[in-house]
Short mmCIF file of C-alpha atoms and ligand atoms in Angstrom, two decimals:
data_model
loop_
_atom_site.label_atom_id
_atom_site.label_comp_id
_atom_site.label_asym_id
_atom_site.label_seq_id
_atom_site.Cartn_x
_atom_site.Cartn_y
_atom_site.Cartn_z
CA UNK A 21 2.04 -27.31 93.73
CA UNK A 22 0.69 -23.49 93.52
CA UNK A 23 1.88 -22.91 96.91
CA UNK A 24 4.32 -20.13 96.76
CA UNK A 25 7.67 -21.82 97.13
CA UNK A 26 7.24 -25.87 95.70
CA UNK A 27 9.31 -28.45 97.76
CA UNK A 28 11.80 -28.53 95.26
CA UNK A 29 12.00 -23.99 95.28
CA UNK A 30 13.00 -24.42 98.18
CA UNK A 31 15.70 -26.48 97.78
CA UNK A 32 17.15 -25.27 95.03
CA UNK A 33 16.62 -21.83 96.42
CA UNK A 34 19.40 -23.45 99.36
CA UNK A 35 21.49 -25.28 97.08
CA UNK A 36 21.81 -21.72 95.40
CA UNK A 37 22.58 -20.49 98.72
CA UNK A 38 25.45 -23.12 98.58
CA UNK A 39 23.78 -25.63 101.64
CA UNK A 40 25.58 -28.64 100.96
CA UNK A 41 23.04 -30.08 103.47
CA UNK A 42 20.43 -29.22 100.76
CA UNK A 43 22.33 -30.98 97.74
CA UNK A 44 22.79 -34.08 99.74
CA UNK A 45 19.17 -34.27 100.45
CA UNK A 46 18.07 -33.44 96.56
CA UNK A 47 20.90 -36.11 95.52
CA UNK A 48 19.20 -38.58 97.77
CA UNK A 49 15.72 -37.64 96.24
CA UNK A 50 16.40 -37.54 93.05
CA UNK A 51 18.73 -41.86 93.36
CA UNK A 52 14.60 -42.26 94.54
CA UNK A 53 13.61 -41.52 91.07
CA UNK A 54 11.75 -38.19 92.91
CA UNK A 55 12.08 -34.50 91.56
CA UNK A 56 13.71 -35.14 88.46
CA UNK A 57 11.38 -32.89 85.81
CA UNK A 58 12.12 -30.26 88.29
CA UNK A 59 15.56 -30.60 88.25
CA UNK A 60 16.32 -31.24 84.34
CA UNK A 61 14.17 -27.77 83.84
CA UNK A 62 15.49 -26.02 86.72
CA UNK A 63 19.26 -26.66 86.81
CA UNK A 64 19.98 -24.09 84.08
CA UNK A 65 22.72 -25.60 81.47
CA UNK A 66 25.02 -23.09 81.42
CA UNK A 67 26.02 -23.96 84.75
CA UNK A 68 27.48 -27.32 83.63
CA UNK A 69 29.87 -24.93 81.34
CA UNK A 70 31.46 -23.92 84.47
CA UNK A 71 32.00 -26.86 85.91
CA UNK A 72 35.17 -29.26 84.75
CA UNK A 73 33.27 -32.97 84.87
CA UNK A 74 36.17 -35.81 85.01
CA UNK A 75 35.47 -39.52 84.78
CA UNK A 76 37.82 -42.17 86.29
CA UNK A 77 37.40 -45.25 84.92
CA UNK A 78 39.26 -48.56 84.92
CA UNK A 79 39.54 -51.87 86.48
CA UNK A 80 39.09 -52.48 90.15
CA UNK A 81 41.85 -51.99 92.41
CA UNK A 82 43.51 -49.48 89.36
CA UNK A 83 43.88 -46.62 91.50
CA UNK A 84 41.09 -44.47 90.97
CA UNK A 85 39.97 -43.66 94.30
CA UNK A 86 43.75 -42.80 94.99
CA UNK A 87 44.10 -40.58 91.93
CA UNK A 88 40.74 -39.63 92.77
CA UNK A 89 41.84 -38.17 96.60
CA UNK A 90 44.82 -36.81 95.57
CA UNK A 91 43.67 -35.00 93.12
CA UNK A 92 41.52 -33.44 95.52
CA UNK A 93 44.06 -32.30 97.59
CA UNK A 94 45.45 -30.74 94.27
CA UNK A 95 42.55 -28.94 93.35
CA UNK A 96 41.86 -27.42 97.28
CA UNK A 97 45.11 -25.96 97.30
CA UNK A 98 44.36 -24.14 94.07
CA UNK A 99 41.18 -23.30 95.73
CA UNK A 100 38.96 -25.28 93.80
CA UNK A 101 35.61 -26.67 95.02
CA UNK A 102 34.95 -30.41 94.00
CA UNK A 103 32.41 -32.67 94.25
CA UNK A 104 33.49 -36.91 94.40
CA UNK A 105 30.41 -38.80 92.71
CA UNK A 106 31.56 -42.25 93.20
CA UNK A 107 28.96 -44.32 91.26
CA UNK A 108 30.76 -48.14 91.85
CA UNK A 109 28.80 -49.87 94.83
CA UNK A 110 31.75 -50.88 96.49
CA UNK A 111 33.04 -47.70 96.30
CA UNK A 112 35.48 -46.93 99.73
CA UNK A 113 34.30 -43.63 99.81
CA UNK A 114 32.58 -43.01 103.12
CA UNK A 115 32.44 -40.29 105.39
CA UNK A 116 35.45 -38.75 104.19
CA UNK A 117 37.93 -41.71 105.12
CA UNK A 118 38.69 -44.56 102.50
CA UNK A 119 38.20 -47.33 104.10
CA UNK A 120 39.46 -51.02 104.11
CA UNK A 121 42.93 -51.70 103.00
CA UNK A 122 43.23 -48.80 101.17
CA UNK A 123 44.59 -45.22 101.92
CA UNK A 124 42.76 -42.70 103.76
CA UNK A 125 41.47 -39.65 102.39
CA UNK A 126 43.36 -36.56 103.16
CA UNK A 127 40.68 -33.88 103.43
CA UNK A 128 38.64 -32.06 105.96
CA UNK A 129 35.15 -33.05 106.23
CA UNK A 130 34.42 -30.07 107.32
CA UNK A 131 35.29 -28.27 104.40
CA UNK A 132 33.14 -26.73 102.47
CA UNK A 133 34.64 -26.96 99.55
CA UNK A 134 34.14 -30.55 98.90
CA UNK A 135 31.34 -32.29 98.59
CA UNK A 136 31.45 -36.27 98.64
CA UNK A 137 28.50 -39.13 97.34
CA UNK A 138 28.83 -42.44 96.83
CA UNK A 139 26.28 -44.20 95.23
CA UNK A 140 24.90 -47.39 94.68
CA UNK A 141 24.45 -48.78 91.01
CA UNK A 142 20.69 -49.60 89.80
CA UNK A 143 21.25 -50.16 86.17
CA UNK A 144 22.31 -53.47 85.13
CA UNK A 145 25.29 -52.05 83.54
CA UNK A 146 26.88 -51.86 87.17
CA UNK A 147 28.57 -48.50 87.67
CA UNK A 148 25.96 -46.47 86.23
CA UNK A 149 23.01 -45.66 87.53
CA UNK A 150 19.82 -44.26 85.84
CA UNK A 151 19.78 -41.18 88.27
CA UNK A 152 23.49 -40.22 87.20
CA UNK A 153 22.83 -37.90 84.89
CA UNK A 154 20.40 -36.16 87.14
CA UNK A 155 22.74 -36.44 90.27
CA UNK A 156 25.38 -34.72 87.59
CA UNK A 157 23.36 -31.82 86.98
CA UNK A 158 22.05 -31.06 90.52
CA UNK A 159 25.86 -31.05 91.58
CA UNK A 160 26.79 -28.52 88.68
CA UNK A 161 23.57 -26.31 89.41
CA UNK A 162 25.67 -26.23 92.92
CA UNK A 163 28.13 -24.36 91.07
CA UNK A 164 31.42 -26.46 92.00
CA UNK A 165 34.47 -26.22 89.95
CA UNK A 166 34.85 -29.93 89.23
CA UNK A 167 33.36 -32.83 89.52
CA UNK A 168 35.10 -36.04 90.00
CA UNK A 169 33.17 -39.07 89.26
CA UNK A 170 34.85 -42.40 89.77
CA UNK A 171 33.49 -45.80 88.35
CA UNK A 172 34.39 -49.60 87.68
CA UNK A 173 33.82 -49.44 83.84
CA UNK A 174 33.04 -52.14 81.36
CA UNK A 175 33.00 -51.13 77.88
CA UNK A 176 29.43 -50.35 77.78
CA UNK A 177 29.87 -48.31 80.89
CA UNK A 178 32.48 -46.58 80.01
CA UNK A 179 31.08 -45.70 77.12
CA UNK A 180 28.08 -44.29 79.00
CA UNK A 181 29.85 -42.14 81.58
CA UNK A 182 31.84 -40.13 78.46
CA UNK A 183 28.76 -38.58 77.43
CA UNK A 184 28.08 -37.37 80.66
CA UNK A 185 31.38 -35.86 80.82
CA UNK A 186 34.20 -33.21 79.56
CA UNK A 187 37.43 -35.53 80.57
CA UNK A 188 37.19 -39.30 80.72
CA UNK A 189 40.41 -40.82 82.61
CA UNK A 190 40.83 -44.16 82.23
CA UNK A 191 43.37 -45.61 85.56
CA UNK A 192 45.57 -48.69 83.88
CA UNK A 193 48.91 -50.12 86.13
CA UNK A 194 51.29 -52.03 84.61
CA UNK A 195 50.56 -54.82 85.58
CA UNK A 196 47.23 -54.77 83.47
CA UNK A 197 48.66 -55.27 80.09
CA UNK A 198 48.96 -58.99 80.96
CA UNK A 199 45.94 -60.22 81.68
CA UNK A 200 43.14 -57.88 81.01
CA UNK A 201 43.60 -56.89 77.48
CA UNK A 202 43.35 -53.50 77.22
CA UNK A 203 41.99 -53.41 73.99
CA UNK A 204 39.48 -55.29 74.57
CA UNK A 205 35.40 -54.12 75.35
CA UNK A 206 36.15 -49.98 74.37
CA UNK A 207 38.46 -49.40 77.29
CA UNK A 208 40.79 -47.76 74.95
CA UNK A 209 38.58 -46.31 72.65
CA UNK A 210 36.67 -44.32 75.86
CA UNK A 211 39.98 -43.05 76.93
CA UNK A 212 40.19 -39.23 76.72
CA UNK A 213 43.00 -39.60 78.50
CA UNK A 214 45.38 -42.13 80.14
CA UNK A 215 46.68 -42.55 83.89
CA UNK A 216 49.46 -44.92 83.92
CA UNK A 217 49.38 -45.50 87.91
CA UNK A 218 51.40 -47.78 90.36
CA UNK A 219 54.59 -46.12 88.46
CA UNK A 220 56.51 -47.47 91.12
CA UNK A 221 55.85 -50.95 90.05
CA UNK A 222 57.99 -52.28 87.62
CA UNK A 223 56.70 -53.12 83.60
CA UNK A 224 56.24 -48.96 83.49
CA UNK A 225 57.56 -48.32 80.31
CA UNK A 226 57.23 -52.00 78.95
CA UNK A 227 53.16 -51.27 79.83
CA UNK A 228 53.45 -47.18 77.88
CA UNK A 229 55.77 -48.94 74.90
CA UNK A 230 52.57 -50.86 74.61
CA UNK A 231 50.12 -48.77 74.83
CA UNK A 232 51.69 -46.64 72.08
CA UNK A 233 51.64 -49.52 69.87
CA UNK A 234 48.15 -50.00 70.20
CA UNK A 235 46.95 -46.80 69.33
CA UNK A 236 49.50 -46.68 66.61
CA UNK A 237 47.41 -49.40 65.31
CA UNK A 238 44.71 -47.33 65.86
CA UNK A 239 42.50 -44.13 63.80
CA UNK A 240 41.94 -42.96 67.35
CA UNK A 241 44.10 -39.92 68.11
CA UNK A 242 46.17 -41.39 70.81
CA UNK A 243 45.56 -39.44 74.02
CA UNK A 244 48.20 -38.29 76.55
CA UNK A 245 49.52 -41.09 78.75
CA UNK A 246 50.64 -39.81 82.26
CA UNK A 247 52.92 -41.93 84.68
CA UNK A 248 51.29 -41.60 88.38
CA UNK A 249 51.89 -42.61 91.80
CA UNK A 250 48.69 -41.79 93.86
CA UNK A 251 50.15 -43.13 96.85
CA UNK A 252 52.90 -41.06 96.87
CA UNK A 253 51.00 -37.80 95.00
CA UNK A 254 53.39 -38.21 91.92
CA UNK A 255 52.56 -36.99 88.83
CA UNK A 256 49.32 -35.57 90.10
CA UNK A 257 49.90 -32.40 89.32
CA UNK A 258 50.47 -33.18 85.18
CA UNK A 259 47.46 -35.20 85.46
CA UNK A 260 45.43 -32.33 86.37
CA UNK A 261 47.30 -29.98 83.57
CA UNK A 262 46.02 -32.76 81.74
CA UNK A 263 43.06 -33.11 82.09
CA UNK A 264 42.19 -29.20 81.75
CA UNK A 265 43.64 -29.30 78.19
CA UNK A 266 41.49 -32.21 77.02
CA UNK A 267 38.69 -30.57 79.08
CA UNK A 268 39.49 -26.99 77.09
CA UNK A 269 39.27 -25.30 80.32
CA UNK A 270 43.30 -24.43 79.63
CA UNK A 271 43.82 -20.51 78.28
CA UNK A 272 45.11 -21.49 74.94
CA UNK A 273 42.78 -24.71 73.97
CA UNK A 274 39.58 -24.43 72.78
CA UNK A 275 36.61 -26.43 74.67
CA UNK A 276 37.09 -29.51 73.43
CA UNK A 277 34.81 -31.20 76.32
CA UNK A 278 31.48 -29.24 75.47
CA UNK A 279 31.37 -29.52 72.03
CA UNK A 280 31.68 -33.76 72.78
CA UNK A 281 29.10 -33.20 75.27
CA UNK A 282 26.97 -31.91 72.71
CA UNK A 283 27.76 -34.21 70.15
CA UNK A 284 26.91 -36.91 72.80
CA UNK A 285 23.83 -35.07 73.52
CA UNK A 286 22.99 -35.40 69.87
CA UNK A 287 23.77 -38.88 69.46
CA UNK A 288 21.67 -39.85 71.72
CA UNK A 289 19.20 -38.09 70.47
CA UNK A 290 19.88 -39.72 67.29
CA UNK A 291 19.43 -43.33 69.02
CA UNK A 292 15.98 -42.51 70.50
CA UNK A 293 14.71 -41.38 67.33
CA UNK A 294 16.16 -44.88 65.37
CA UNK A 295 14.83 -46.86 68.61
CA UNK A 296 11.62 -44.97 68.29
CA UNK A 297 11.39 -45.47 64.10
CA UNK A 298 12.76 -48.84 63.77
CA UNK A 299 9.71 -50.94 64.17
CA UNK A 300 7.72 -48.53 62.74
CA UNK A 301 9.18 -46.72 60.21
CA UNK A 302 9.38 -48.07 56.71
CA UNK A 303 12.14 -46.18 55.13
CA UNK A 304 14.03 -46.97 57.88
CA UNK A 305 12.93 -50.97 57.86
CA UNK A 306 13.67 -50.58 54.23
CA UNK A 307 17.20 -49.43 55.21
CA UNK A 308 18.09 -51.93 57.44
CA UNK A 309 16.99 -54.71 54.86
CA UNK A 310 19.03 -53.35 52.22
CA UNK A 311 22.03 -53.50 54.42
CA UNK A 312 21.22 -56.58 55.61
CA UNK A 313 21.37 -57.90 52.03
CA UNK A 314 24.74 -56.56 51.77
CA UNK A 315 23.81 -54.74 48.85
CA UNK A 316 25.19 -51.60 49.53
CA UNK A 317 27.97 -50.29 51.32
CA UNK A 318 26.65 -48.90 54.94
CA UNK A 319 28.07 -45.56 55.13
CA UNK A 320 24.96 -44.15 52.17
CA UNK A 321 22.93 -46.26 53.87
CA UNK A 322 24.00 -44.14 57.48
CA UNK A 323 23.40 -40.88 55.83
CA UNK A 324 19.75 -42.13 53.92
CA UNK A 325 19.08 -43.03 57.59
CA UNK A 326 19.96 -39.42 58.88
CA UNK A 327 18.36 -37.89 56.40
CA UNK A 328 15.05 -39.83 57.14
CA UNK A 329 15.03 -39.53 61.23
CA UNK A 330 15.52 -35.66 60.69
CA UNK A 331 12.38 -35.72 58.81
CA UNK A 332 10.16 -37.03 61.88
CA UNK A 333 9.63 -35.69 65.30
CA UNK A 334 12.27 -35.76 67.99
CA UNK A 335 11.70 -37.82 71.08
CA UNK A 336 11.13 -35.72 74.43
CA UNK A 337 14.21 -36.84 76.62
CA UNK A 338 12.29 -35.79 79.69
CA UNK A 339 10.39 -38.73 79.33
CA UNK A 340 12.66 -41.67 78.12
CA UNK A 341 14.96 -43.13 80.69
CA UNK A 342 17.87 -45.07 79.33
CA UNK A 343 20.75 -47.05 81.10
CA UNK A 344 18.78 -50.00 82.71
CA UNK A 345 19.63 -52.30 79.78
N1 GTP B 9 52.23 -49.38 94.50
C1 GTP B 9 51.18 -48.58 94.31
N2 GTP B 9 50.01 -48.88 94.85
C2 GTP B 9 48.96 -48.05 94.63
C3 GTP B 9 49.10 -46.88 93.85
N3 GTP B 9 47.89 -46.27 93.79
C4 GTP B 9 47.04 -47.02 94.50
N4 GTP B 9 47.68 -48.10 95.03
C5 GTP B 9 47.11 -49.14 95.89
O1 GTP B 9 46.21 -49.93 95.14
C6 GTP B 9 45.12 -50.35 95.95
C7 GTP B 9 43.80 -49.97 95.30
O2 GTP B 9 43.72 -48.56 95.22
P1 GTP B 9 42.32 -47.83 95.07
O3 GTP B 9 42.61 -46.37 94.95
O4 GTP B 9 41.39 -48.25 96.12
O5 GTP B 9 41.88 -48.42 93.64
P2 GTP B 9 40.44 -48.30 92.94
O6 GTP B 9 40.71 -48.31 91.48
O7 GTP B 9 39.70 -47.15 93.47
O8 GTP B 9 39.78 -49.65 93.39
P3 GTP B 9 38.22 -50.04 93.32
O9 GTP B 9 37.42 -48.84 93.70
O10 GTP B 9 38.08 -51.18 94.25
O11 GTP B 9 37.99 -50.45 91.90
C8 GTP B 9 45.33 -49.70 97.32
O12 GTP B 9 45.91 -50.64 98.16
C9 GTP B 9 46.28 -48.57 97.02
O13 GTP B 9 47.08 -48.23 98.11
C10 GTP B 9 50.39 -46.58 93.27
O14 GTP B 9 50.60 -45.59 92.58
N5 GTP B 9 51.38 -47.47 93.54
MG1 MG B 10 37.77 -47.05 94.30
#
């Protein structure tokens, strides 16, 4: 370790120097659980304030890795450099090609200007792994303009991958109003924004007509639905406008996505410390019982509870891992 240049110096020193070759090995080491101190103290923030981080979300088959590659092809054109992090373990990206039945990707492997992981889930939630986060930062340390990450998403998991990023997408088709209940297990409430895809198919504007209605329902500011066809690259091009606003990367909005990173930063923060108090902590015992009781209304109760976690010491995050529940 006091050798001049560490493993890891080295490289990050490449990855600086923009060797994809280099990321790809780092992502692999770190989805080992290896080098990740070194990268959470090396992989200087501000460079995630460059980089636009998307999620796509949604139910299998939705369209996400369609979206996903055309918006690619969007983004090259405008000279963008993107990295594809597809966490879901059956993910069809491979080797630049989608594979199976579905559509093939339309971009150069040779290109530099994309870079392209898939990775399997560990974490029991199934699309997110433990080493995401990590994986995230080492890709914005690389200095790429945005980040796609693409992932089957439960509730819980969707719910996950928005605090790790600016502009969380979540892929519905018409035909999913029927059967999967949208409202159901936080889809909606995730949503930064909506991709209405398979336009083409018919139930379009039954399936937005409904989708209005539930978030009129709602307290949730409703968030932009856009009509897409990935197979034919419709609508691609307002998805991306899109998805810049939300993300506050547009001239006239203001950064909407790093100020919820932050938040999300703090609250969990604030769920270490309460995991970290609750058994031992007798204000906070005394808290819970009182709520418990139903003696008093829970919102006090919330802010008594703030009040007493900001009293005792934070939690390092370098050392607690989360997501394996
Ligand atoms: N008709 C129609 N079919 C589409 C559209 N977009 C995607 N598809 C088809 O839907 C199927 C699934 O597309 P994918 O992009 O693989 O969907 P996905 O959400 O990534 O699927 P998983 O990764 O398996 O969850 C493929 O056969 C696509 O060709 C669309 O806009 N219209
Ligand atoms: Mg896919």
């Amino acid at each position: 370790m006091s050798e001049s240049a560490s493993p890891f110096e080295e490289l990050h020193a490449r990855i600086k120097a923009k060797d994809r070759r280099a990321l790809a090995r780092l992502v692999s080491r770190l989805e080992n659980g290896e080098l990740v101190d070194e990268v959470r103290s090396l992989c200087p923030p501000h460079d995630s304030m460059r980089t636009l981080v998307v999620g796509m979300t949604g139910s299998p088959g939705a369209g996400k890795s369609s979206l996903t590659a055309g918006l690619i092809g969007h983004l090259r054109q405008q000279k963008k450099t993107v990295a594809i992090l597809a966490t879901d373990p059956a993910s069809p990206f491979t080797g630049g090609a989608l594979l199976g039945e579905r559509v093939r990707m339309d971009y150069d492997p040779a290109d530099v200007g994309v870079f392209m992981r898939s990775f399997s889930s560990r974490g029991a939630t199934g699309g997110l792994s433990e080493s995401t986060a990590d994986v995230l930062r080492a890709v914005e340390a690389f200095g790429f303009d945005v980040v796609l990450m693409e992932t089957v998403g439960s509730g819980q998991d969707q719910l996950a991958i928005r605090d790790l990023v600016d502009v969380l997408v979540l892929v519905l088709t018409p035909a999913g109003g029927d059967d999967i209940q949208w409202e159901k297990a936080g889809q909606m409430e995730a949503a930064d924004l909506i991709a209405l895809n398979k336009a083409d198919l018919p139930g379009t504007d039954f399936a937005i007509a409904g989708l209005r209605a539930i978030f009129e329902l709602s307290p949730q500011v409703a968030p932009a639905i856009v009509k897409t066809i990935a197979t034919k690259g419709q609508g691609l091009a307002e998805l991306w406008r899109e998805i810049e606003l939300v993300g506050g990367r547009g001239s006239h909005h203001p950064r909407f996505g790093p100020a919820r990173r932050l938040l999300s930063a703090a609250q969990r923060e604030l769920r270490r410390l309460f995991e970290k108090e609750e058994s031992s902590n007798p204000v906070v015992a005394d808290l819970i019982e009182r709520f418990a009781r139903g003696s008093q209304d829970e919102h006090p109760l919330a802010r008594d509870l703030l009040k007493e976690l900001s009293r005792v010491e934070p939690v390092d995050p370098s050392t607690t891992h989360h997501g394996n529940g």
